[in-house]
Tab-separated table of N, CA and C in Angstrom:
chain	number	residue	atom	x	y	z
A	1	THR	N	0.718	-1.124	-0.119
A	1	THR	CA	-0.070	0.159	0.028
A	1	THR	C	0.866	1.263	-0.010
A	2	GLY	N	0.003	2.279	-0.078
A	2	GLY	CA	0.890	3.577	-0.053
A	2	GLY	C	1.101	4.053	1.479
A	3	GLY	N	1.060	3.178	2.509
A	3	GLY	CA	1.266	3.766	3.889
A	3	GLY	C	0.371	4.463	4.306
A	4	ASP	N	0.579	4.946	5.475
A	4	ASP	CA	-0.503	6.313	6.098
A	4	ASP	C	-0.962	7.157	5.307
A	5	SER	N	-0.118	7.843	4.212
A	5	SER	CA	-0.764	8.699	3.174
A	5	SER	C	-2.077	8.309	2.679
A	6	GLU	N	-1.834	6.723	2.387
A	6	GLU	CA	-2.899	6.295	1.445
A	6	GLU	C	-3.965	5.787	2.434
A	7	ILE	N	-3.618	5.506	3.615
A	7	ILE	CA	-4.830	4.915	4.451
A	7	ILE	C	-5.387	6.364	4.685
A	8	LEU	N	-4.958	7.159	5.068
A	8	LEU	CA	-5.511	8.705	5.268
A	8	LEU	C	-6.577	8.912	4.349
A	9	GLN	N	-6.085	8.983	3.076
A	9	GLN	CA	-6.786	9.278	1.751
A	9	GLN	C	-8.154	8.640	1.592
A	10	VAL	N	-8.012	7.369	2.167
A	10	VAL	CA	-9.093	6.597	1.869
A	10	VAL	C	-10.166	6.777	2.744
A	11	LEU	N	-9.390	7.024	3.938
A	11	LEU	CA	-10.342	7.265	5.399
A	11	LEU	C	-11.255	8.851	4.772
A	12	ALA	N	-10.725	9.680	4.414
A	12	ALA	CA	-11.068	10.911	3.872
A	12	ALA	C	-12.258	10.626	2.859
A	13	VAL	N	-11.730	9.798	2.011
A	13	VAL	CA	-13.008	9.802	0.629
A	13	VAL	C	-14.187	8.711	1.423
A	14	VAL	N	-13.757	8.125	2.195
A	14	VAL	CA	-15.152	7.382	2.776
A	14	VAL	C	-15.907	7.901	3.587
A	15	ASP	N	-15.278	8.767	4.294
A	15	ASP	CA	-16.022	9.611	5.371
A	15	ASP	C	-16.678	10.621	4.127
A	16	GLN	N	-16.406	11.323	3.676
A	16	GLN	CA	-16.974	12.452	2.621
A	16	GLN	C	-17.988	11.839	2.173
A	17	SER	N	-17.853	10.758	1.531
A	17	SER	CA	-18.842	9.748	0.746
A	17	SER	C	-19.812	9.390	1.617
A	18	GLU	N	-19.949	9.282	2.938
A	18	GLU	CA	-20.752	8.632	4.078
A	18	GLU	C	-21.746	10.107	4.349
A	19	VAL	N	-21.286	11.067	4.559
A	19	VAL	CA	-21.751	12.285	4.794
A	19	VAL	C	-22.546	12.658	3.593
A	20	GLN	N	-22.211	12.544	2.452
A	20	GLN	CA	-23.185	12.869	1.200
A	20	GLN	C	-24.268	11.768	1.148
A	21	ASP	N	-23.857	10.625	1.400
A	21	ASP	CA	-24.688	9.453	1.128
A	21	ASP	C	-25.958	9.807	2.541
A	22	GLY	N	-25.550	10.010	3.695
A	22	GLY	CA	-26.665	10.733	4.537
A	22	GLY	C	-27.470	11.614	4.204
A	23	GLN	N	-26.808	12.694	3.702
A	23	GLN	CA	-27.497	13.648	2.869
A	23	GLN	C	-28.556	13.493	1.901
A	24	LEU	N	-28.086	12.474	1.111
A	24	LEU	CA	-29.141	12.404	0.249
A	24	LEU	C	-30.024	11.435	0.439
A	25	ALA	N	-30.044	10.463	1.504
A	25	ALA	CA	-30.921	10.019	2.273
A	25	ALA	C	-32.091	10.962	3.047
A	26	GLN	N	-31.371	11.864	3.819
A	26	GLN	CA	-32.117	12.703	4.381
A	26	GLN	C	-33.200	13.604	3.640
A	27	ARG	N	-32.768	13.689	2.126
A	27	ARG	CA	-33.632	14.333	1.397
A	27	ARG	C	-34.582	13.441	0.851
A	28	LYS	N	-34.301	12.345	0.276
A	28	LYS	CA	-35.442	11.426	-0.306
A	28	LYS	C	-35.974	10.238	0.420
A	29	THR	N	-35.430	10.098	1.586
A	29	THR	CA	-36.488	9.156	2.315
A	29	THR	C	-37.398	9.788	3.514
A	30	ARG	N	-38.682	9.261	3.511
A	30	ARG	CA	-39.727	9.801	4.249
A	30	ARG	C	-39.824	8.408	5.509
A	31	HIS	N	-38.876	7.533	5.279
A	31	HIS	CA	-39.118	6.566	6.345
A	31	HIS	C	-38.377	6.855	7.356
A	32	ALA	N	-38.653	6.994	8.838
A	32	ALA	CA	-38.041	7.188	10.150
A	32	ALA	C	-37.103	6.839	10.197
A	33	GLN	N	-36.928	5.618	10.332
A	33	GLN	CA	-35.644	4.610	10.469
A	33	GLN	C	-34.546	4.851	9.678
A	34	VAL	N	-34.808	4.970	8.174
A	34	VAL	CA	-33.754	5.378	7.239
A	34	VAL	C	-33.258	6.790	7.491
A	35	LYS	N	-33.974	7.795	7.750
A	35	LYS	CA	-33.793	8.831	8.167
A	35	LYS	C	-32.736	9.064	9.364
A	36	SER	N	-33.324	8.670	10.410
A	36	SER	CA	-32.316	8.073	11.460
A	36	SER	C	-30.958	7.653	11.471
A	37	TYR	N	-31.164	6.479	10.494
A	37	TYR	CA	-29.625	5.947	10.306
A	37	TYR	C	-28.933	7.063	9.237
A	38	ALA	N	-29.581	7.701	8.590
A	38	ALA	CA	-28.611	8.642	7.548
A	38	ALA	C	-28.249	9.544	8.505
A	39	ARG	N	-29.052	10.379	9.351
A	39	ARG	CA	-28.605	11.091	10.206
A	39	ARG	C	-27.351	10.616	11.136
A	40	GLU	N	-27.432	9.543	11.474
A	40	GLU	CA	-26.229	8.644	12.222
A	40	GLU	C	-24.737	8.773	11.501
A	41	LEU	N	-25.251	8.484	10.259
A	41	LEU	CA	-23.763	8.513	8.903
A	41	LEU	C	-23.537	9.641	9.060
A	42	ILE	N	-24.254	10.851	8.889
A	42	ILE	CA	-23.471	12.139	8.900
A	42	ILE	C	-23.004	12.652	10.058
A	43	THR	N	-23.332	12.616	11.054
A	43	THR	CA	-22.585	12.732	12.330
A	43	THR	C	-21.379	12.014	12.544
A	44	ASP	N	-21.342	10.720	12.537
A	44	ASP	CA	-20.280	9.870	12.653
A	44	ASP	C	-19.491	10.178	11.687
A	45	HIS	N	-20.082	10.168	10.586
A	45	HIS	CA	-18.455	10.670	9.226
A	45	HIS	C	-18.290	11.861	9.158
A	46	SER	N	-18.986	12.775	9.712
A	46	SER	CA	-18.426	14.105	9.794
A	46	SER	C	-17.509	14.262	10.865
A	47	LYS	N	-17.558	13.734	11.947
A	47	LYS	CA	-16.783	13.574	13.109
A	47	LYS	C	-15.116	13.047	12.553
A	48	SER	N	-15.306	11.954	12.271
A	48	SER	CA	-14.200	11.192	11.429
A	48	SER	C	-13.422	11.966	10.366
A	49	LEU	N	-14.234	12.528	9.537
A	49	LEU	CA	-13.376	13.520	8.609
A	49	LEU	C	-12.661	14.472	9.414
A	50	GLN	N	-13.236	15.357	10.277
A	50	GLN	CA	-12.779	16.289	10.904
A	50	GLN	C	-11.075	15.454	11.526
A	51	GLN	N	-11.284	13.992	12.018
A	51	GLN	CA	-9.979	13.661	12.468
A	51	GLN	C	-9.429	13.182	11.525
A	52	ASP	N	-9.834	12.927	10.501
A	52	ASP	CA	-8.735	12.766	9.263
A	52	ASP	C	-7.781	13.765	9.128
A	53	ARG	N	-8.680	14.919	9.175
A	53	ARG	CA	-7.902	16.247	8.650
A	53	ARG	C	-6.962	16.677	9.851
A	54	GLU	N	-6.917	16.561	10.696
A	54	GLU	CA	-6.048	17.104	12.118
A	54	GLU	C	-4.937	15.942	12.032
A	55	ILE	N	-5.364	15.152	11.980
A	55	ILE	CA	-3.979	13.799	11.478
A	55	ILE	C	-3.266	14.360	10.232
A	56	ALA	N	-3.942	14.483	9.086
A	56	ALA	CA	-3.238	14.633	8.013
A	56	ALA	C	-2.285	16.016	8.220
A	57	LYS	N	-2.950	17.078	9.057
A	57	LYS	CA	-2.080	18.288	9.284
A	57	LYS	C	-1.109	17.847	9.874
A	58	SER	N	-1.221	17.472	11.530
A	58	SER	CA	-0.196	17.007	12.168
A	58	SER	C	1.092	16.036	11.603
A	59	ALA	N	0.350	15.179	10.525
A	59	ALA	CA	1.479	14.249	9.810
A	59	ALA	C	1.890	14.782	8.885
A	60	LYS	N	1.798	16.068	8.224
A	60	LYS	CA	2.015	16.823	7.257
A	60	LYS	C	1.773	15.839	6.020
A	61	ILE	N	0.474	15.368	6.006
A	61	ILE	CA	-0.150	14.418	4.834
A	61	ILE	C	-0.798	15.225	3.899
A	62	ASP	N	-1.079	15.307	2.566
A	62	ASP	CA	-1.795	15.994	1.964
A	62	ASP	C	-3.044	15.544	1.467
A	63	LEU	N	-4.053	16.108	1.846
A	63	LEU	CA	-5.605	15.238	1.497
A	63	LEU	C	-6.278	16.038	0.417
A	64	SER	N	-5.536	17.053	-0.258
A	64	SER	CA	-6.062	17.959	-0.939
A	64	SER	C	-6.595	17.588	-2.287
A	65	GLY	N	-6.124	16.521	-2.714
A	65	GLY	CA	-6.293	15.889	-3.857
A	65	GLY	C	-7.387	14.748	-3.758
A	66	VAL	N	-7.760	14.655	-2.322
A	66	VAL	CA	-8.944	13.489	-2.360
A	66	VAL	C	-10.065	14.156	-1.589
A	67	MET	N	-9.959	15.265	-1.139
A	67	MET	CA	-11.033	16.135	-0.743
A	67	MET	C	-11.786	16.901	-1.936
A	68	MET	N	-13.130	16.577	-1.424
A	68	MET	CA	-14.245	17.113	-2.469
A	68	MET	C	-14.434	18.795	-1.940
A	69	SER	N	-14.749	19.177	-3.203
A	69	SER	CA	-15.167	20.579	-2.992
A	69	SER	C	-16.289	20.929	-3.722
A	70	GLY	N	-17.347	20.881	-2.742
A	70	GLY	CA	-18.575	21.201	-3.117
A	70	GLY	C	-19.497	20.011	-3.921
A	71	SER	N	-19.821	19.614	-4.938
A	71	SER	CA	-20.611	18.542	-5.238
A	71	SER	C	-19.532	17.885	-6.245
A	72	LYS	N	-18.238	18.235	-6.082
A	72	LYS	CA	-17.539	17.761	-7.203
A	72	LYS	C	-16.452	16.725	-6.309
A	73	THR	N	-15.589	15.912	-6.767
A	73	THR	CA	-14.356	15.201	-6.153
A	73	THR	C	-13.658	15.281	-6.917
A	74	SER	N	-12.354	15.384	-6.292
A	74	SER	CA	-11.095	15.330	-7.347
A	74	SER	C	-9.976	14.104	-6.456
A	75	ALA	N	-10.309	13.223	-6.458
A	75	ALA	CA	-9.582	12.041	-6.030
A	75	ALA	C	-8.179	12.122	-6.402
A	76	THR	N	-7.350	11.968	-5.913
A	76	THR	CA	-5.990	11.415	-6.495
A	76	THR	C	-5.070	10.545	-5.764
A	77	LYS	N	-4.598	9.451	-6.124
A	77	LYS	CA	-3.492	8.634	-5.645
A	77	LYS	C	-3.857	7.192	-5.393
A	78	THR	N	-3.254	6.599	-5.361
A	78	THR	CA	-3.181	5.094	-4.236
A	78	THR	C	-3.247	3.672	-5.052
A	79	GLY	N	-3.277	2.557	-4.161
A	79	GLY	CA	-3.106	1.300	-4.117
A	79	GLY	C	-4.097	0.518	-4.717
A	80	SER	N	-5.241	-0.397	-4.446
A	80	SER	CA	-6.328	-1.263	-5.152
A	80	SER	C	-7.041	-2.292	-4.354
A	81	ASP	N	-8.077	-2.069	-3.976
A	81	ASP	CA	-8.992	-2.770	-3.039
A	81	ASP	C	-10.300	-2.268	-3.178
A	82	THR	N	-11.314	-2.660	-2.304
A	82	THR	CA	-12.182	-2.618	-2.082
A	82	THR	C	-13.213	-1.152	-1.853
A	83	SER	N	-14.592	-1.000	-1.528
A	83	SER	CA	-15.194	0.089	-0.766
A	83	SER	C	-16.474	0.627	-1.597
A	84	ARG	N	-16.831	1.042	-1.244
A	84	ARG	CA	-17.984	1.742	-1.870
A	84	ARG	C	-17.962	3.377	-1.628
A	85	SER	N	-16.903	3.921	-0.627
A	85	SER	CA	-17.555	4.951	-0.177
A	85	SER	C	-16.547	6.069	-0.900
A	86	ALA	N	-16.818	6.757	-1.630
A	86	ALA	CA	-16.253	8.261	-2.013
A	86	ALA	C	-16.706	9.273	-2.280
A	87	ALA	N	-17.308	9.457	-3.705
A	87	ALA	CA	-17.401	10.487	-4.247
A	87	ALA	C	-18.594	10.989	-5.007
A	88	ALA	N	-19.894	10.540	-4.335
A	88	ALA	CA	-21.042	10.693	-4.739
A	88	ALA	C	-21.605	11.970	-4.258
A	89	THR	N	-22.387	12.610	-5.195
A	89	THR	CA	-23.340	13.720	-4.655
A	89	THR	C	-24.787	13.384	-5.101
A	90	ALA	N	-25.357	14.209	-4.162
A	90	ALA	CA	-27.043	13.789	-4.517
A	90	ALA	C	-27.398	13.966	-5.850
A	91	ALA	N	-27.193	15.059	-6.430
A	91	ALA	CA	-27.476	15.674	-7.904
A	91	ALA	C	-26.555	14.759	-8.810
A	92	GLN	N	-25.056	14.781	-8.734
A	92	GLN	CA	-24.379	14.127	-9.671
A	92	GLN	C	-23.236	13.784	-9.539
A	93	PRO	N	-22.781	12.646	-9.515
A	93	PRO	CA	-21.742	12.018	-9.103
A	93	PRO	C	-20.549	12.385	-10.199
A	94	SER	N	-19.237	12.331	-9.405
A	94	SER	CA	-18.527	13.041	-10.050
A	94	SER	C	-17.222	11.612	-9.831
A	95	GLY	N	-16.576	11.512	-10.864
A	95	GLY	CA	-15.268	10.433	-10.274
A	95	GLY	C	-14.113	11.220	-10.310
A	96	PRO	N	-13.236	10.173	-10.013
A	96	PRO	CA	-11.707	10.917	-9.334
A	96	PRO	C	-11.235	11.436	-10.828
A	97	THR	N	-10.512	12.691	-10.517
A	97	THR	CA	-9.545	13.033	-11.405
A	97	THR	C	-8.170	12.730	-11.563
A	98	GLY	N	-7.895	11.607	-12.026
A	98	GLY	CA	-6.489	10.975	-11.952
A	98	GLY	C	-6.096	10.123	-10.927
A	99	ALA	N	-7.157	9.927	-9.899
A	99	ALA	CA	-7.013	9.346	-9.141
A	99	ALA	C	-6.577	7.482	-9.505
A	100	THR	N	-5.563	6.917	-8.865
A	100	THR	CA	-5.483	5.358	-9.074
A	100	THR	C	-5.451	4.621	-7.994
A	101	GLY	N	-5.419	3.338	-8.205
A	101	GLY	CA	-5.274	2.501	-6.775
A	101	GLY	C	-6.457	2.334	-6.039
A	102	VAL	N	-5.976	2.160	-4.669
A	102	VAL	CA	-7.227	2.025	-3.706
A	102	VAL	C	-8.233	2.597	-3.876
A	103	VAL	N	-8.148	4.461	-3.953
A	103	VAL	CA	-8.649	5.679	-3.748
A	103	VAL	C	-9.704	5.668	-4.934
A	104	ALA	N	-8.937	5.368	-6.088
A	104	ALA	CA	-9.799	5.273	-7.132
A	104	ALA	C	-10.741	4.242	-7.356
A	105	GLU	N	-10.452	3.021	-7.010
A	105	GLU	CA	-11.442	1.946	-6.923
A	105	GLU	C	-12.551	2.344	-5.789
A	106	VAL	N	-12.190	3.058	-4.812
A	106	VAL	CA	-13.025	3.203	-3.641
A	106	VAL	C	-14.303	4.278	-4.348
A	107	VAL	N	-13.575	5.112	-4.933
A	107	VAL	CA	-14.381	6.302	-5.571
A	107	VAL	C	-15.537	5.596	-6.835
A	108	ASN	N	-14.754	4.739	-7.591
A	108	ASN	CA	-15.493	4.235	-8.695
A	108	ASN	C	-16.559	3.197	-8.031
A	109	MET	N	-16.559	2.144	-7.186
A	109	MET	CA	-17.038	0.976	-6.857
A	109	MET	C	-18.406	2.062	-6.222
A	110	HIS	N	-18.117	3.227	-4.932
A	110	HIS	CA	-18.962	4.145	-4.763
A	110	HIS	C	-20.224	4.636	-5.433
A	111	ASN	N	-19.467	5.264	-6.557
A	111	ASN	CA	-20.484	5.936	-7.574
A	111	ASN	C	-21.479	4.858	-8.417
A	112	GLN	N	-20.871	3.895	-8.790
A	112	GLN	CA	-21.804	2.808	-9.192
A	112	GLN	C	-22.540	2.449	-8.552
A	113	ALA	N	-22.478	2.217	-7.162
A	113	ALA	CA	-23.590	1.625	-6.187
A	113	ALA	C	-24.346	2.980	-6.154
A	114	MET	N	-23.876	4.179	-5.836
A	114	MET	CA	-24.769	5.005	-5.699
A	114	MET	C	-25.731	5.774	-6.913
A	115	ASP	N	-24.996	5.623	-7.993
A	115	ASP	CA	-25.735	5.926	-9.380
A	115	ASP	C	-27.102	5.172	-9.401
A	116	ARG	N	-27.246	3.926	-9.016
A	116	ARG	CA	-28.399	2.915	-9.319
A	116	ARG	C	-29.396	3.651	-8.049
A	117	VAL	N	-28.912	3.892	-6.846
A	117	VAL	CA	-29.636	4.117	-5.500
A	117	VAL	C	-30.400	5.792	-6.233
A	118	ARG	N	-29.476	6.247	-6.323
A	118	ARG	CA	-30.139	7.773	-6.656
A	118	ARG	C	-31.069	7.889	-7.575
A	119	GLN	N	-31.389	7.323	-8.560
A	119	GLN	CA	-32.595	6.859	-9.206
A	119	GLN	C	-33.768	6.336	-8.909
A	120	LEU	N	-33.992	6.061	-7.803
A	120	LEU	CA	-35.005	5.344	-7.024
A	120	LEU	C	-35.675	6.190	-6.008
A	121	GLN	N	-36.791	5.747	-5.867
A	121	GLN	CA	-37.676	6.506	-5.055
A	121	GLN	C	-38.197	6.142	-4.316
A	122	GLY	N	-39.258	6.250	-2.802
A	122	GLY	CA	-39.874	5.641	-2.167
A	122	GLY	C	-39.169	4.377	-1.200
A	123	ALA	N	-39.934	3.319	-1.068
A	123	ALA	CA	-39.437	2.237	-0.563
A	123	ALA	C	-38.240	1.481	-1.067
A	124	ALA	N	-38.161	1.758	-2.589
A	124	ALA	CA	-37.122	1.129	-3.588
A	124	ALA	C	-35.900	1.763	-3.083
A	125	PHE	N	-35.872	3.138	-3.136
A	125	PHE	CA	-34.968	3.924	-2.784
A	125	PHE	C	-34.446	3.595	-1.195
A	126	ASP	N	-35.393	3.332	-0.150
A	126	ASP	CA	-34.846	3.157	1.195
A	126	ASP	C	-34.083	1.610	1.231
A	127	SER	N	-34.630	0.713	0.584
A	127	SER	CA	-34.063	-0.459	0.140
A	127	SER	C	-32.821	-0.461	-0.125
A	128	ALA	N	-32.584	0.204	-1.701
A	128	ALA	CA	-31.214	0.064	-2.085
A	128	ALA	C	-30.570	1.035	-1.133
A	129	PHE	N	-30.619	1.792	-0.507
A	129	PHE	CA	-29.891	2.834	0.190
A	129	PHE	C	-29.363	1.946	1.236
A	130	VAL	N	-30.076	1.322	1.681
A	130	VAL	CA	-29.610	0.387	2.963
A	130	VAL	C	-28.868	-0.748	2.473
A	131	ASN	N	-29.180	-1.038	1.422
A	131	ASN	CA	-28.272	-2.532	0.641
A	131	ASN	C	-26.949	-1.777	0.224
A	132	ALA	N	-26.807	-0.579	-0.129
A	132	ALA	CA	-25.365	0.006	-0.680
A	132	ALA	C	-24.541	0.114	0.551
A	133	GLN	N	-25.368	0.710	1.820
A	133	GLN	CA	-24.402	0.999	2.922
A	133	GLN	C	-23.953	-0.260	3.190
A	134	ILE	N	-24.814	-1.653	3.532
A	134	ILE	CA	-24.195	-2.642	4.096
A	134	ILE	C	-23.132	-3.184	3.193
A	135	GLN	N	-23.460	-3.217	1.978
A	135	GLN	CA	-22.186	-3.702	0.953
A	135	GLN	C	-21.082	-2.865	1.234
A	136	GLY	N	-21.272	-1.664	1.299
A	136	GLY	CA	-20.049	-0.505	1.404
A	136	GLY	C	-19.481	-0.846	2.815
A	137	HIS	N	-20.384	-0.777	3.708
A	137	HIS	CA	-19.448	-0.865	5.192
A	137	HIS	C	-18.871	-2.047	5.330
A	138	GLN	N	-19.123	-2.964	4.579
A	138	GLN	CA	-18.721	-4.502	4.517
A	138	GLN	C	-17.505	-4.272	4.062
A	139	GLN	N	-17.093	-3.708	2.818
A	139	GLN	CA	-16.100	-3.189	2.097
A	139	GLN	C	-14.933	-2.662	2.802
A	140	VAL	N	-15.443	-1.400	3.159
A	140	VAL	CA	-14.642	-0.696	4.339
A	140	VAL	C	-14.173	-1.463	5.264
A	141	LEU	N	-14.990	-2.294	6.305
A	141	LEU	CA	-14.410	-3.053	7.291
A	141	LEU	C	-13.142	-3.814	6.838
A	142	SER	N	-13.347	-4.573	5.628
A	142	SER	CA	-12.377	-5.250	5.232
A	142	SER	C	-11.167	-4.194	5.180
A	143	LEU	N	-11.340	-3.269	4.363
A	143	LEU	CA	-10.052	-2.564	3.963
A	143	LEU	C	-9.233	-1.767	5.325
A	144	LEU	N	-10.150	-1.407	6.099
A	144	LEU	CA	-9.892	-0.999	7.213
A	144	LEU	C	-9.119	-2.038	8.193
A	145	GLN	N	-9.460	-3.373	8.261
A	145	GLN	CA	-8.819	-4.219	8.886
A	145	GLN	C	-7.618	-4.302	8.365
A	146	SER	N	-7.473	-4.571	7.242
A	146	SER	CA	-6.012	-4.750	6.637
A	146	SER	C	-5.237	-3.615	6.911
A	147	ALA	N	-5.636	-2.546	6.975
A	147	ALA	CA	-4.809	-1.098	6.672
A	147	ALA	C	-4.424	-1.179	8.421
A	148	GLN	N	-5.085	-1.721	9.349
A	148	GLN	CA	-4.846	-1.430	10.608
A	148	GLN	C	-3.349	-1.867	11.424
A	149	ALA	N	-3.048	-2.994	10.383
A	149	ALA	CA	-1.640	-3.398	10.172
A	149	ALA	C	-0.348	-2.704	10.097
A	150	GLU	N	-0.887	-1.940	8.941
A	150	GLU	CA	0.044	-1.040	8.197
A	150	GLU	C	0.387	0.481	8.803
A	151	ALA	N	-0.413	0.932	9.548
A	151	ALA	CA	-0.227	2.285	9.783
A	151	ALA	C	0.573	2.617	10.794
A	152	GLN	N	1.507	3.406	10.658
A	152	GLN	CA	2.584	3.978	11.389
A	152	GLN	C	2.425	4.679	12.423
A	153	ASN	N	1.644	5.734	11.862
A	153	ASN	CA	1.706	6.935	12.571
A	153	ASN	C	0.620	6.485	13.921
A	154	PRO	N	0.895	7.016	15.253
A	154	PRO	CA	0.054	6.261	16.677
A	154	PRO	C	-1.460	7.022	16.618
A	155	SER	N	-1.577	8.204	15.745
A	155	SER	CA	-2.625	8.665	15.772
A	155	SER	C	-3.392	8.041	14.955
A	156	LEU	N	-2.973	7.893	13.652
A	156	LEU	CA	-3.650	7.189	12.503
A	156	LEU	C	-3.995	5.860	13.136
A	157	GLN	N	-3.220	5.153	14.068
A	157	GLN	CA	-3.408	3.931	13.979
A	157	GLN	C	-4.892	3.552	15.187
A	158	GLN	N	-4.659	4.974	16.110
A	158	GLN	CA	-6.160	4.799	16.927
A	158	GLN	C	-7.235	5.239	16.133
A	159	HIS	N	-6.682	6.003	15.090
A	159	HIS	CA	-7.985	6.542	14.040
A	159	HIS	C	-8.839	5.259	13.177
A	160	VAL	N	-7.662	4.819	12.934
A	160	VAL	CA	-8.161	3.590	12.213
A	160	VAL	C	-8.962	2.103	13.113
A	161	ALA	N	-8.354	2.327	14.207
A	161	ALA	CA	-9.044	1.354	15.512
A	161	ALA	C	-10.570	1.723	15.683
A	162	ALA	N	-10.406	3.006	15.920
A	162	ALA	CA	-11.967	3.960	15.970
A	162	ALA	C	-12.698	3.370	14.713
A	163	ALA	N	-12.351	3.752	13.493
A	163	ALA	CA	-13.063	3.573	12.387
A	163	ALA	C	-13.750	2.311	12.206
A	164	ILE	N	-12.818	1.348	12.707
A	164	ILE	CA	-13.146	-0.138	12.446
A	164	ILE	C	-14.582	-0.031	13.308
A	165	LYS	N	-14.344	0.148	14.506
A	165	LYS	CA	-15.350	-0.072	15.438
A	165	LYS	C	-16.987	0.703	14.991
A	166	GLY	N	-16.626	2.168	14.373
A	166	GLY	CA	-17.610	3.013	13.728
A	166	GLY	C	-18.285	2.135	12.498
A	167	VAL	N	-17.542	1.792	11.704
A	167	VAL	CA	-18.145	0.991	10.533
A	167	VAL	C	-18.904	-0.499	10.995
A	168	GLN	N	-18.265	-1.155	12.071
A	168	GLN	CA	-19.228	-2.066	12.391
A	168	GLN	C	-20.327	-2.104	12.774
A	169	SER	N	-20.381	-0.931	13.846
A	169	SER	CA	-21.565	-0.644	14.436
A	169	SER	C	-22.287	-0.015	13.261
A	170	HIS	N	-22.120	0.589	12.029
A	170	HIS	CA	-23.024	1.184	10.893
A	170	HIS	C	-23.369	0.012	10.243
A	171	LEU	N	-22.427	-0.923	10.030
A	171	LEU	CA	-23.066	-2.363	9.339
A	171	LEU	C	-24.089	-3.023	10.184
A	172	ASP	N	-23.844	-3.003	11.273
A	172	ASP	CA	-24.810	-3.981	12.373
A	172	ASP	C	-26.251	-3.284	12.333
A	173	LYS	N	-26.059	-1.798	12.145
A	173	LYS	CA	-27.088	-1.142	12.244
A	173	LYS	C	-27.919	-1.209	11.058
A	174	GLY	N	-27.256	-1.151	9.579
A	174	GLY	CA	-27.644	-1.137	8.564
A	174	GLY	C	-28.527	-2.680	8.391
A	175	GLN	N	-27.694	-3.672	9.006
A	175	GLN	CA	-28.278	-5.028	8.664
A	175	GLN	C	-29.627	-5.012	9.554
A	176	GLN	N	-29.689	-4.655	10.843
A	176	GLN	CA	-30.838	-4.468	11.373
A	176	GLN	C	-32.126	-3.693	10.797
A	177	LEU	N	-31.542	-2.690	9.937
A	177	LEU	CA	-32.824	-1.858	9.270
A	177	LEU	C	-32.757	-2.497	8.103
A	178	GLN	N	-32.230	-3.501	7.341
A	178	GLN	CA	-32.390	-4.048	6.486
A	178	GLN	C	-33.438	-4.927	6.567
A	179	GLN	N	-33.316	-5.964	7.835
A	179	GLN	CA	-34.576	-6.965	8.223
A	179	GLN	C	-35.685	-6.055	8.488
A	180	ALA	N	-35.588	-5.163	9.084
A	180	ALA	CA	-37.261	-4.125	9.614
A	180	ALA	C	-37.911	-3.659	8.142
A	181	LEU	N	-36.960	-3.354	6.944
A	181	LEU	CA	-37.360	-2.793	5.921
A	181	LEU	C	-38.234	-4.252	5.186
A	182	ALA	N	-37.451	-5.262	5.376
A	182	ALA	CA	-37.908	-6.305	4.244
A	182	ALA	C	-39.118	-6.846	5.246
A	183	SER	N	-39.542	-6.967	6.661
A	183	SER	CA	-40.516	-7.326	7.146
A	183	SER	C	-41.438	-6.353	7.336
A	184	GLY	N	-41.644	-5.182	6.820
A	184	GLY	CA	-42.621	-4.290	6.513
A	184	GLY	C	-42.631	-2.984	7.499
């Protein structure tokens, strides 16, 4: 992998995407439990994104290439693997400009999943949104578990460990919500 820099870039892309996904769901769903789940995604990933920025600043890691500005993403850099969370916007997804490796893959997988979800309405949206969250959180969890052993910076190591707990919590809640939606 690309070490601490790549790990932090992936975290930043994931966190930004989850905030945007939550905002999309807040606007589109009328289902109280989906709204609550979306609100939790926004809150938790906003806090994590702030931590990403603080660690990047103290470790002198540049996140500007992966930070979204407005509704566009300009991801740049890194290695190769899973995940769904990166650069979607409610109105128009944007792909990475020159991103490679893990960050680009995360962005692309996320955009593909959320492009389908964005087009849906009502119960179909709710179900697809929750399914995408489950799939994405499973992929991110796997990615973070791999990255945990590779992180060198102690602050980043702690942040990855906390992120793993948060992603697992979101995954568990998503699976519970999926069951609730399926049972009516």
